Coordinates of C-alpha atoms in Angstrom, one line a residue:
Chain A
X1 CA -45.1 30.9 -9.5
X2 CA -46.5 28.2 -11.9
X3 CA -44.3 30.6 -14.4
X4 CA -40.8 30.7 -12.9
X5 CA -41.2 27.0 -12.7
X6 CA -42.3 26.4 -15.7
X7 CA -39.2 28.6 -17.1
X8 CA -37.3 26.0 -14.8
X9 CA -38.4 23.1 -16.3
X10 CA -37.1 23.7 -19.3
X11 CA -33.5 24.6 -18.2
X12 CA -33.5 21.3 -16.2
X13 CA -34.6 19.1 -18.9
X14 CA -32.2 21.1 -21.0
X15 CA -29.1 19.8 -18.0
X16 CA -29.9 16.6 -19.2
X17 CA -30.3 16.9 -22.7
X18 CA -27.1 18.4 -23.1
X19 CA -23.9 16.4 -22.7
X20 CA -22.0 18.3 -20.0
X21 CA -23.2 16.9 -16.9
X22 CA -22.4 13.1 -18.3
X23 CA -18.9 14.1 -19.3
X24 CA -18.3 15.4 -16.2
X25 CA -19.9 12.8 -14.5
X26 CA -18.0 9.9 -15.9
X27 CA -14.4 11.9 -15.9
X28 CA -15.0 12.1 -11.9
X29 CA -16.1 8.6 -11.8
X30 CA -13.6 7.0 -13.7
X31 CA -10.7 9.0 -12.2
X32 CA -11.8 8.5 -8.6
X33 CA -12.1 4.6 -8.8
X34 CA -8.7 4.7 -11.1
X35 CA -7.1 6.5 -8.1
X36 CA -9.1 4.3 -5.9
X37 CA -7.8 1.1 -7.4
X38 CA -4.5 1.9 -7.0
X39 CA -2.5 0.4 -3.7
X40 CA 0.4 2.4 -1.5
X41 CA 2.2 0.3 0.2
X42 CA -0.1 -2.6 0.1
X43 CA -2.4 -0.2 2.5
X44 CA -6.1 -1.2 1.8
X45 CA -7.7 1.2 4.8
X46 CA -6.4 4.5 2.9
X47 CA -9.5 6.3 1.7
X48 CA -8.8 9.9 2.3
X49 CA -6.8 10.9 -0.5
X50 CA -9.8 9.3 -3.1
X51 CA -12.1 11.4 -0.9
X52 CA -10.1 14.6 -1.4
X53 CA -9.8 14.1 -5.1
X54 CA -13.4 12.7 -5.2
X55 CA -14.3 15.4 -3.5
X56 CA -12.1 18.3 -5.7
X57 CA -13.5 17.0 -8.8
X58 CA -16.9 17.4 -7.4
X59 CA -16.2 20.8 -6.8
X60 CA -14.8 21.4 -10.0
X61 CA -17.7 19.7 -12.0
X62 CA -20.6 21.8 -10.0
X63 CA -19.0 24.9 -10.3
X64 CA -18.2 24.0 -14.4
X65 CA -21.9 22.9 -14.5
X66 CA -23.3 26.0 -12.8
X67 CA -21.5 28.5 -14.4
X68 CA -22.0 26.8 -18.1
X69 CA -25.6 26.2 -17.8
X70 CA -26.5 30.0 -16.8
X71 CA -24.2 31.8 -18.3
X72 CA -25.9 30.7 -21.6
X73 CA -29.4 31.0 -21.0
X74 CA -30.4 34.4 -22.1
X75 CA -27.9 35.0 -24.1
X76 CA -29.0 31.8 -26.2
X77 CA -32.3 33.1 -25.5
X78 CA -31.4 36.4 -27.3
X79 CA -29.4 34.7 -30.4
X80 CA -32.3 32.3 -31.2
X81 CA -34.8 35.1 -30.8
X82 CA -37.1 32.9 -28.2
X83 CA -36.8 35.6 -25.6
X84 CA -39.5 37.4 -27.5
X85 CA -42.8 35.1 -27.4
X86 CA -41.6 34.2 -24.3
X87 CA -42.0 37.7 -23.0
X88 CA -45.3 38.4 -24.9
X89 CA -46.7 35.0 -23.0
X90 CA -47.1 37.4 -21.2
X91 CA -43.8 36.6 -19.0
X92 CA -42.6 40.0 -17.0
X93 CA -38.9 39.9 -17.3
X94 CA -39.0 39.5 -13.9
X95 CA -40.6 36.2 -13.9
X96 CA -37.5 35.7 -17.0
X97 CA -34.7 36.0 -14.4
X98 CA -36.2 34.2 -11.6
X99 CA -37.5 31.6 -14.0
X100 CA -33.6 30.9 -15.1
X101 CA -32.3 31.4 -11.8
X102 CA -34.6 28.4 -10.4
X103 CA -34.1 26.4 -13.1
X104 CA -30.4 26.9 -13.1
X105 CA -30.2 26.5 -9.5
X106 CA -32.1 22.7 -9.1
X107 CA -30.3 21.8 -12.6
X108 CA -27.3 22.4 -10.1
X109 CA -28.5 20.2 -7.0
X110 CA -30.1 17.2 -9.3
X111 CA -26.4 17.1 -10.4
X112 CA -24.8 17.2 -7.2
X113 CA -27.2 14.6 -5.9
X114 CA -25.9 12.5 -8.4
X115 CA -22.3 13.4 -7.7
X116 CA -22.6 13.1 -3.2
X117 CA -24.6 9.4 -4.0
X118 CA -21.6 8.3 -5.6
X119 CA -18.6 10.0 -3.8
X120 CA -21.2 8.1 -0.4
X121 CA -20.7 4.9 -2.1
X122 CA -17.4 4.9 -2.6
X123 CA -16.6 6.6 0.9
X124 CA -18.6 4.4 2.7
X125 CA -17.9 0.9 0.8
X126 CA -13.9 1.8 1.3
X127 CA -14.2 3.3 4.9
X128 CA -17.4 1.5 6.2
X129 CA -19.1 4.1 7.6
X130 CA -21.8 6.5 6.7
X131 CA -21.9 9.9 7.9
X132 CA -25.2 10.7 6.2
X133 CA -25.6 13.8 7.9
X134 CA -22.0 15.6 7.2
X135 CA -22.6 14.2 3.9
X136 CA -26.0 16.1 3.5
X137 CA -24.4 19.0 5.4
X138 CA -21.6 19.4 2.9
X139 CA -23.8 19.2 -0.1
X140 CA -26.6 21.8 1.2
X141 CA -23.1 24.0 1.6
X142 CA -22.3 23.9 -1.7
X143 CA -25.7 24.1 -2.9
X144 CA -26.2 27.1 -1.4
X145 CA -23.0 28.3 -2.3
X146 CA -24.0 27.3 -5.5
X147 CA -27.0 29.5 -5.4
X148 CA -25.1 32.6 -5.6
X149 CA -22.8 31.4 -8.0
X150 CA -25.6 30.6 -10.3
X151 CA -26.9 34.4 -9.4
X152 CA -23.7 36.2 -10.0
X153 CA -23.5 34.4 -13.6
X154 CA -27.2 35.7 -14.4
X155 CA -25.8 38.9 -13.5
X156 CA -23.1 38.4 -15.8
X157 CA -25.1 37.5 -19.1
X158 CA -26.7 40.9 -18.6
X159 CA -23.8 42.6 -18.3
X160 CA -21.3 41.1 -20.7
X161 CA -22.5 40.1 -24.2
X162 CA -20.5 37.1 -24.8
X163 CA -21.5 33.8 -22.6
X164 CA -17.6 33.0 -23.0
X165 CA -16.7 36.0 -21.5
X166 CA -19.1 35.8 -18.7
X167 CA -18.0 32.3 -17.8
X168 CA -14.7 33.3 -17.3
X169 CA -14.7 36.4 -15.4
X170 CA -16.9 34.5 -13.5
X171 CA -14.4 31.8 -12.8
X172 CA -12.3 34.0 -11.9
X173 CA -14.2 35.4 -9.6
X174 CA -15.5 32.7 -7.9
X175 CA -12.1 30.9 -8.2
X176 CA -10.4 34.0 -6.6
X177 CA -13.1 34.4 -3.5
X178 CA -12.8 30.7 -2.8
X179 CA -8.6 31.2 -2.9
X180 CA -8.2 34.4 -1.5
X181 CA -11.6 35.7 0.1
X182 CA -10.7 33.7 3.7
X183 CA -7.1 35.9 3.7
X184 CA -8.1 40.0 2.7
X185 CA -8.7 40.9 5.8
X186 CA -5.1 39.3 6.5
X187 CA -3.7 41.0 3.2
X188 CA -5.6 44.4 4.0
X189 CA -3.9 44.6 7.2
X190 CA -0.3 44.7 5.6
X191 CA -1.4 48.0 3.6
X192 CA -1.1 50.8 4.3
X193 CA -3.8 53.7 4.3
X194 CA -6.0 54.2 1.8
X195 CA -5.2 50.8 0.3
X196 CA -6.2 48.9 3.8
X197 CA -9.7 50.7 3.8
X198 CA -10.5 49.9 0.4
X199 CA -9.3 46.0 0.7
X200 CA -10.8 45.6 4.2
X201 CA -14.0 47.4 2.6
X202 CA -13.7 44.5 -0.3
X203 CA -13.3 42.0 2.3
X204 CA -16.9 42.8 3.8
X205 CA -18.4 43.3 0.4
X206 CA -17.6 40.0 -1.5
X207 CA -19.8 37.2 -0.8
X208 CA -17.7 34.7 1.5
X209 CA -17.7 31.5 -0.7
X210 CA -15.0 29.8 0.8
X211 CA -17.1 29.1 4.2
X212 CA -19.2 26.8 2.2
X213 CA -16.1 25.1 1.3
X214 CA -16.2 22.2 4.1
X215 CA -14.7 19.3 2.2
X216 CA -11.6 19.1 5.0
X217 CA -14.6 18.8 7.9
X218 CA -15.6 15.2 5.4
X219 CA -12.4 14.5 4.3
X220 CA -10.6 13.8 7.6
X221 CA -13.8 13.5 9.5
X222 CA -14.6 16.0 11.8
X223 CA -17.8 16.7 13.8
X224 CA -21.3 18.0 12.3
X225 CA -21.3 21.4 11.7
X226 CA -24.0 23.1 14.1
X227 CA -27.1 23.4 12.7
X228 CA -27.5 27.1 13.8
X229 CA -24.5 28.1 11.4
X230 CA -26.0 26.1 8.8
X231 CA -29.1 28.0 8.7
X232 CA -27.0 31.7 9.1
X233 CA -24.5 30.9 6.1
X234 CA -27.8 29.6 4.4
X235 CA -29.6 32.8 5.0
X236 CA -26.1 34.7 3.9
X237 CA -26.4 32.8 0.6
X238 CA -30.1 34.0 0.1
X239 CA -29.8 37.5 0.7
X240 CA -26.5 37.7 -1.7
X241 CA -28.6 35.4 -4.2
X242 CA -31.4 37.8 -3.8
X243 CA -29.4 41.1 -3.7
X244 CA -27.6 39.5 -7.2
X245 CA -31.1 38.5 -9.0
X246 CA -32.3 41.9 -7.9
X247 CA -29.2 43.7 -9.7
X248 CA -29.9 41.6 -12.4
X249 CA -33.6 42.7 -13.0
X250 CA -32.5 46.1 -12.4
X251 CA -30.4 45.9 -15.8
X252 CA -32.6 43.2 -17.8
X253 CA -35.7 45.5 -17.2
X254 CA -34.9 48.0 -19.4
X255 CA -32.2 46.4 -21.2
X256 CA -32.7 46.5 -25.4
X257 CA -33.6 42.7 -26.3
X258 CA -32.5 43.1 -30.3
X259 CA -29.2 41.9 -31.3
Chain B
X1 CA -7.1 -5.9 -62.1
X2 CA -7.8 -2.0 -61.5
X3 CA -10.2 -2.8 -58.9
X4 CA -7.3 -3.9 -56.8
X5 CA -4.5 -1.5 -57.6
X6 CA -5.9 1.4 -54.7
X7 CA -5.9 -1.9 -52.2
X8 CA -2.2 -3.1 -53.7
X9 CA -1.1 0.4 -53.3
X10 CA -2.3 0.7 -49.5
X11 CA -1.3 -2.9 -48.7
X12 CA 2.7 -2.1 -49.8
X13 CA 2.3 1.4 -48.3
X14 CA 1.2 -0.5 -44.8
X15 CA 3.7 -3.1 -44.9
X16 CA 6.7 -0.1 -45.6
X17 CA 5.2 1.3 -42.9
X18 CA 5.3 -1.7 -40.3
X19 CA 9.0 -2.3 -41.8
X20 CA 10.3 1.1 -41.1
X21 CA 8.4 1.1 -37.9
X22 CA 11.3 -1.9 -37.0
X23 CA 13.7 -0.3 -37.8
X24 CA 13.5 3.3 -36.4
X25 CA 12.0 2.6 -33.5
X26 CA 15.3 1.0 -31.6
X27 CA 16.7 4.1 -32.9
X28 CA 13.6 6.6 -31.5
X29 CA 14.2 4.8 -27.8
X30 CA 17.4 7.2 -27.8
X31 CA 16.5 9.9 -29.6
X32 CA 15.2 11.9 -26.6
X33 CA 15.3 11.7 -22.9
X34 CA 11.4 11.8 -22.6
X35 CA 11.4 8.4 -24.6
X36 CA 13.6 6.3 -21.9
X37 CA 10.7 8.5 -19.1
X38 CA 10.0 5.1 -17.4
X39 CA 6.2 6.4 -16.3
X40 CA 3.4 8.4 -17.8
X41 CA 4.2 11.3 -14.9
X42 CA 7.3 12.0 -16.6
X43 CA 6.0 11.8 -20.3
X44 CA 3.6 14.0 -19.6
X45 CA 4.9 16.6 -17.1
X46 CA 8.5 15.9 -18.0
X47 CA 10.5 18.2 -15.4
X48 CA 7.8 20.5 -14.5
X49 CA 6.8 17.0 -12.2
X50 CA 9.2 18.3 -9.4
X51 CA 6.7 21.8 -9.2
X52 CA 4.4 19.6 -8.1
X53 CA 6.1 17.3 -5.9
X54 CA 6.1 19.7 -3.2
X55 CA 2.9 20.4 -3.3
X56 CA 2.1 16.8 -2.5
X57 CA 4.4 16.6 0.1
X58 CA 2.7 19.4 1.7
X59 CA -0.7 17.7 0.9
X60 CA 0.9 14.5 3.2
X61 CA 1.7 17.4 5.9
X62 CA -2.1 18.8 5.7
X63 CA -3.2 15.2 6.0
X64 CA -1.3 14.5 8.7
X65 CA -2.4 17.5 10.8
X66 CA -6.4 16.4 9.2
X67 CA -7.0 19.5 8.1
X68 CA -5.6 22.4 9.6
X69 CA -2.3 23.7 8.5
X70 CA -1.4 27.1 7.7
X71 CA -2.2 28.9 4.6
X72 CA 1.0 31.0 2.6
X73 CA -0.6 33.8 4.1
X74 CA 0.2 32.1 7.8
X75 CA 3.2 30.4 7.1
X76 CA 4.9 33.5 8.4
X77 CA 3.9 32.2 12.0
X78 CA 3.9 28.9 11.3
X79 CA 5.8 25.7 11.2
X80 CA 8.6 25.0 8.8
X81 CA 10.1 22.3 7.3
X82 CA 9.6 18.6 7.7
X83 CA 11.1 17.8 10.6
X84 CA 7.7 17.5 13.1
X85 CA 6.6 15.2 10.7
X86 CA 9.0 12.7 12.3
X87 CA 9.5 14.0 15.9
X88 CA 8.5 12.2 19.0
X89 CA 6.3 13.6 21.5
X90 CA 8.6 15.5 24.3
X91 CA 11.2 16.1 21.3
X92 CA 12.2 19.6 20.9
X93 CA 11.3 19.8 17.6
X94 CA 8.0 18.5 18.7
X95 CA 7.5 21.4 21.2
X96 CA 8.6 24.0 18.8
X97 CA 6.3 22.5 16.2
X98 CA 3.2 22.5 19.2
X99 CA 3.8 26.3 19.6
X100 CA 4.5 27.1 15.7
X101 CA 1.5 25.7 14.7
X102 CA -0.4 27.9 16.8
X103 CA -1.2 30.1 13.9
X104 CA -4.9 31.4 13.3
X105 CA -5.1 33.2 16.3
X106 CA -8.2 35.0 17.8
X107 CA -10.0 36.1 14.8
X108 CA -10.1 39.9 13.4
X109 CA -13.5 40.1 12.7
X110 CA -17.3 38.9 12.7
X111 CA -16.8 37.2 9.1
X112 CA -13.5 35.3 10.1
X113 CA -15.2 34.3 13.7
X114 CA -18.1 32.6 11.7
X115 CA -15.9 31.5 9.2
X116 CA -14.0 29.5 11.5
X117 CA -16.7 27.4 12.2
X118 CA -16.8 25.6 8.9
X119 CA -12.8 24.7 9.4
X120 CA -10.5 22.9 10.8
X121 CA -9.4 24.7 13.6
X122 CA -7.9 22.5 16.3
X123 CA -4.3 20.9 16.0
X124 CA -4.1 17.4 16.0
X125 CA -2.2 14.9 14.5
X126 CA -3.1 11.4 13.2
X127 CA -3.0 8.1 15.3
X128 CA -3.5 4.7 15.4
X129 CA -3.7 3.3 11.9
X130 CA -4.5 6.3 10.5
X131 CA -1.0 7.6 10.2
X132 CA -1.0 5.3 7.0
X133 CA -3.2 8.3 5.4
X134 CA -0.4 10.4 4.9
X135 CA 1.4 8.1 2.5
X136 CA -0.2 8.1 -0.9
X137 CA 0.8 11.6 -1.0
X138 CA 4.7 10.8 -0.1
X139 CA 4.0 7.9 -2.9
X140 CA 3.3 10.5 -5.9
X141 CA 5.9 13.1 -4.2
X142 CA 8.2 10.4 -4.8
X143 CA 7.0 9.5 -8.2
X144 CA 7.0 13.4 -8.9
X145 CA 10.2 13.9 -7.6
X146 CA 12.3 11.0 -6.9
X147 CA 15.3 13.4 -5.7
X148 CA 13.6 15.0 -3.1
X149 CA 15.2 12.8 -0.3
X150 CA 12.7 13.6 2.7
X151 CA 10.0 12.0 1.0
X152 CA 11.6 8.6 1.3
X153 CA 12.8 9.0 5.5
X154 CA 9.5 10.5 6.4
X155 CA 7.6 7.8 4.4
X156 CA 10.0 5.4 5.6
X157 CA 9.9 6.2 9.2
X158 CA 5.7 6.6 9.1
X159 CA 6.0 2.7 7.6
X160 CA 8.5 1.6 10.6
X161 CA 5.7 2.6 12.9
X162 CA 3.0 1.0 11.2
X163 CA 5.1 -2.6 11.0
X164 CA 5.6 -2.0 7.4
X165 CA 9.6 -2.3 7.6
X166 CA 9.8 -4.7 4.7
X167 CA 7.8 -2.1 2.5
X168 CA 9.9 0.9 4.2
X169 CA 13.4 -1.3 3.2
X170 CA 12.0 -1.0 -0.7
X171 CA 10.7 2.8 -1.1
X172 CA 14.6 3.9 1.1
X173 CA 16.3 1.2 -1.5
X174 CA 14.4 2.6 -4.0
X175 CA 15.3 6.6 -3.1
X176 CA 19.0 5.6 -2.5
X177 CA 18.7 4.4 -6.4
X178 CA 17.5 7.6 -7.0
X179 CA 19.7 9.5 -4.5
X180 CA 23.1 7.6 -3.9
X181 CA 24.7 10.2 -1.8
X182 CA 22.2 10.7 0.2
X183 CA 23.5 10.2 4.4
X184 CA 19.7 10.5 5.3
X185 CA 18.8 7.6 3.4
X186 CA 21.5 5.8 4.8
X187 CA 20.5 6.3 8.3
X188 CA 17.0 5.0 7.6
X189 CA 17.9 2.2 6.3
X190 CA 20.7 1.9 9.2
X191 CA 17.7 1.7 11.2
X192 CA 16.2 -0.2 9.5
X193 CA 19.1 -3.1 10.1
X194 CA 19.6 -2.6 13.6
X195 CA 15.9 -2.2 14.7
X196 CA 14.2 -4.7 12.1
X197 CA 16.5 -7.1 11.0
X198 CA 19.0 -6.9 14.2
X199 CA 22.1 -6.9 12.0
X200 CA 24.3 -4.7 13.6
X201 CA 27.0 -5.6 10.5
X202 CA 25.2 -4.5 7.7
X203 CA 23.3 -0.8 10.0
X204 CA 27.5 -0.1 11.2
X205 CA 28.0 -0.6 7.0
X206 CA 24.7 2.1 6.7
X207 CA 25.5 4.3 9.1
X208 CA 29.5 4.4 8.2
X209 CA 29.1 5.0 4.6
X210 CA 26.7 7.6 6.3
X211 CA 29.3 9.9 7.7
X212 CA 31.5 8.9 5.0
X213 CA 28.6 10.4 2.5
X214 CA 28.1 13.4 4.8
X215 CA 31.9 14.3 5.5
X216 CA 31.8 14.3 1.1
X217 CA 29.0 16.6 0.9
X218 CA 30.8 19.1 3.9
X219 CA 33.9 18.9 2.0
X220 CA 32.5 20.0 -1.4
X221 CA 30.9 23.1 0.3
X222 CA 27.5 21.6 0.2
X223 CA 26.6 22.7 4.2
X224 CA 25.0 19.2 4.9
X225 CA 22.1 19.2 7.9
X226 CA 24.2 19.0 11.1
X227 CA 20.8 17.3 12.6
X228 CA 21.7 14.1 10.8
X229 CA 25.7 14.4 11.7
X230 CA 24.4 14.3 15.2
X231 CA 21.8 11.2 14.5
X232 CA 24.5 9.1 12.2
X233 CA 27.0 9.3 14.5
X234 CA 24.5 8.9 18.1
X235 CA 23.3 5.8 16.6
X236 CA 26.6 4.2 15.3
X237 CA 28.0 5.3 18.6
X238 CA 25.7 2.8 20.7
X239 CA 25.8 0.3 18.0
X240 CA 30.0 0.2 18.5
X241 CA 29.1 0.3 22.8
X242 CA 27.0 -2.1 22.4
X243 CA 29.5 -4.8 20.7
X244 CA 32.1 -3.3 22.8
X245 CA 34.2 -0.6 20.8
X246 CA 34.4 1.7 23.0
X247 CA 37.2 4.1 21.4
X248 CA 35.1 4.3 18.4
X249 CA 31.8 5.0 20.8
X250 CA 34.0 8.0 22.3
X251 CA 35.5 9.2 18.9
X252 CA 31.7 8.9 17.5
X253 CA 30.0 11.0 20.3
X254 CA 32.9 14.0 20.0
X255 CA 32.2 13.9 16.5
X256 CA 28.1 14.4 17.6
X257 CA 29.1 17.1 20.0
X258 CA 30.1 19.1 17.2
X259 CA 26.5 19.0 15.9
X260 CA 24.3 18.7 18.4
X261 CA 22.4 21.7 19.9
X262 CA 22.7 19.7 23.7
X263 CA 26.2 18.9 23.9
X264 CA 26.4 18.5 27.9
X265 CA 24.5 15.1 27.7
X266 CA 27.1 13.9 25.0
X267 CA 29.9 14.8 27.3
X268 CA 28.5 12.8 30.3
X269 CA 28.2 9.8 28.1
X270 CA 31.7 10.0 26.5
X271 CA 33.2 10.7 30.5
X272 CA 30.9 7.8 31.3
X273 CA 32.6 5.5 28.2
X274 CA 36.3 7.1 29.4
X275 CA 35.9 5.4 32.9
X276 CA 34.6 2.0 31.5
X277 CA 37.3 2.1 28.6
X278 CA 39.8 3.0 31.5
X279 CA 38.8 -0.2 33.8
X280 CA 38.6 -2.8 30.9
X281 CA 42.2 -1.0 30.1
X282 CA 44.8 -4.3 30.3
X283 CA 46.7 -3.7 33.7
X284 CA 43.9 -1.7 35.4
X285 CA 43.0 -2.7 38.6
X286 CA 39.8 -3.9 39.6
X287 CA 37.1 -2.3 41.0
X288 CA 37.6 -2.0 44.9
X289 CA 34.5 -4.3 46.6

């Protein structure tokens, strides 16, 4: 255990050496309170629109943040030959993936506590009042949402040889579930035989991002989520983050390290 | 002496710049359309703004309805067009909209029953000063797209009920800029007249150049919304009852029977205007006691 988070320490401190997170960061910040500033109508009680756009560029900055950060980890690992003495620590390549995938996957939430603290701030100083709990709701969601994400990536860098590549098939991907995953079952049902069984059968296989997708629920403030559906789409996200990881050691076990 | 030259040479090559800078840019201004763009949406996005104007109107629909509005892949069963964004509860358009919007239905399987509890899945529709949260959206719609004319009613309308009519007068004076022969805008601000500034004068001016505007667009083979026909010439109709003109009222609601879909109600009213017409008639004889 001390391993894997010892791996994990490094890709965190790595998060913030690198610039990505602060660019992001500041492009959310400084759009949000630009769009924030501005008055329609000379209406100051209008906040929902800076939440959704707070709120999309969140989205758009964790998932930028997850898939660049693991998508280069052992390929950069490979290139600068460091995968080597790590492995002859001795660190099973096991150990490797879950090491990355840890790391990886707190990098993500330190960044999107940053990200919910300020999107609270501004919410609560225009609306004046402070729904902690949908708040932590929402960003345990995308967390674990995040979790695969980060999974499916680590996947990838097995898989494909160039991180670019893998970051945007990924994208795609993940862009495309979030869009379109919600609606197959809708789409397969227009088809007709064999194309319904094999969309319907894609339907059940992909892993359903889009229900960790509750910005609307904050947005235009809804009730809580129950807490029993919390933990089910939370187990969801573990088993398809394990089933990933496992694929992944499957193919990095006896993959050739040399370039 | 030589030390200077490369400074001389960059000083006169600054200063030709700045000069012709004087001079071409008055002539630059016309050179292109983009360069008159009056805002950074249209220097940047130049036409391709009006792609995303809808979209935003839309977004103004979603936030009206917090949340839950149909995807493209409901929109089959679904609500269309703008109209509920305006309608009054017990309106028919209302109803139809209640029942439209009815769309997710009882779910297919166990993915899209759990799925439903992270969504919006009840129809409401804002209240109280909330409404106001639908109208940044119709702002940038507008910015985006200052030709699409239901942007400025439906903001203008959502402004009326929040006691914003002074703000509602500017965004419909501002769309009829944009749009002049545009009746709906017309009626708004018709509306606006009669119902915040009671000045019958200047809404009968609205509301006629209205129908004149419409009775253009019908001639030149446009098909013009026979909906607003019907509201243009309702609402002159009691204006010209209400200061006594009651041929005009009658010729006004036989020109809405054409176009509304409930013409019986019309035709008691005008019967209902013939009999007061006919004992305010010179030489009629006064109402038996």
């Amino acid at each position: 255990m001390n391993t894997i988070f010892a791996l994990a320490n490094v890709v965190i401190k790595e998060l913030y050496r690198r610039k990505d997170f602060y660019v992001l960061f500041v492009l959310t910040a400084v759009l949000t309170l630009l769009l924030g500033s501005v008055s329609f109508f000379q209406d100051i009680k209008v906040v929902r629109y800076v939440k959704e756009i707070a709120l999309l560029l969140i989205w758009i900055s964790a998932l930028v943040i997850a898939i660049a950060t693991t998508a280069r980890q052992l390929p950069a690992e490979r290139e600068h030959r460091t995968i080597f003495p790590l492995l002859a620590k001795p660190v099973t390549r096991g150990q490797v993936i879950l090491g990355k995938f840890v790391g990886c996957w707190l990098a993500c939430g330190l960044a999107l506590v940053v990200f919910y603290l300020f999107f609270g701030v501004v919410s609560g100083s225009r609306e004046h009042s402070w729904p902690v709990l949908n708040w932590l709701q929402a960003f345990w969601l995308q967390w674990s949402m995040l979790g695969i994400v980060v999974a499916l990536v680590l996947l990838g860098s097995i898989v494909f040889t160039a991180p670019s590549s893998n970051a945007t098939i990924c994208f795609i991907l993940v862009l495309g579930i979030l869009l379109l995953g919600r609606h197959l079952n809708q789409v397969a049902l227009q088809q007709p035989e064999p194309l319904r069984s094999v969309v319907y059968g894609l339907y059940f296989f992909i892993p359903h991002l889009e229900w960790y997708d509750v910005r609307d629920l904050i947005i235009y403030d809804h009730q809580l989520i129950g807490w029993g559906d919390c933990a089910l789409a939370s187990l969801y996200a573990g088993i398809y983050a394990a089933l990933l990881l496992f694929g992944a050691w499957l193919l990095f076990r006896r993959k050739p390290l040399h370039l | 002496m030589k030390r200077l030259v490369p400074y001389l040479i960059l000083g006169l090559l600054a200063v030709g710049c700045f000069s012709l800078a004087t001079v071409l840019q008055a002539r630059a201004y016309g050179w292109s359309r983009r360069a008159q763009a009056d805002n950074i949406l249209k220097v940047l996005l130049g036409d391709g703004r009006r792609l995303f104007a809808n979209h935003f109107f839309i977004q103004a629909d979603v936030s009206f309805h917090s949340g839950y509005y149909p995807s493209i892949f409901d929109q089959a069963r679904a609500a269309q067009g703008s109209r509920h964004l305006t309608a009054e509860e017990g309106d028919p358009a209302h109803e139809e909209h209640e029942k439209s919007m009815d769309f997710l239905g009882p779910p297919r399987d166990w993915i899209e029953r759990f799925g439903r509890h992270f969504m919006v899945t009840d129809h409401t529709h804002l209240h109280g000063d909330n409404e106001s949260e639908i109208l940044p959206w119709l702002k940038i719609s507008a910015e985006l797209d200052p030709q699409k004319v239901e942007t400025y009613t439906v903001a203008a309308y959502w402004l009326r009920k929040l006691n914003k009519a002074p703000e509602a007068e500017e965004f419909l004076r501002e769309g009829l800029r944009n749009n002049p022969n545009s009746h709906e805008i017309l009626f708004e601000l018709g509306r606006l007249s009669a119902e915040y500034h009671h000045d019958p004068a200047r809404a009968r001016k609205m509301w006629e150049l209205g129908l004149r505007k419409w009775a253009d667009q019908e001639a030149a083979g446009q098909k013009p919304d026979l909906f607003h026909l019907d509201q243009l010439a309702v609402h002159l109709a009691r204006l010209e009852e209400k200061e006594g003109n009651l041929v005009r009222a009658i010729e006004l609601l036989q020109l809405a029977i054409k176009a509304t879909p409930h013409p019986e109600a019309l035709q008691r009213q005008i019967e209902e205007l013939e009999q007061r017409r006919a004992a305010h008639a010179p030489g009629a004889s006064p109402p038996a006691r």
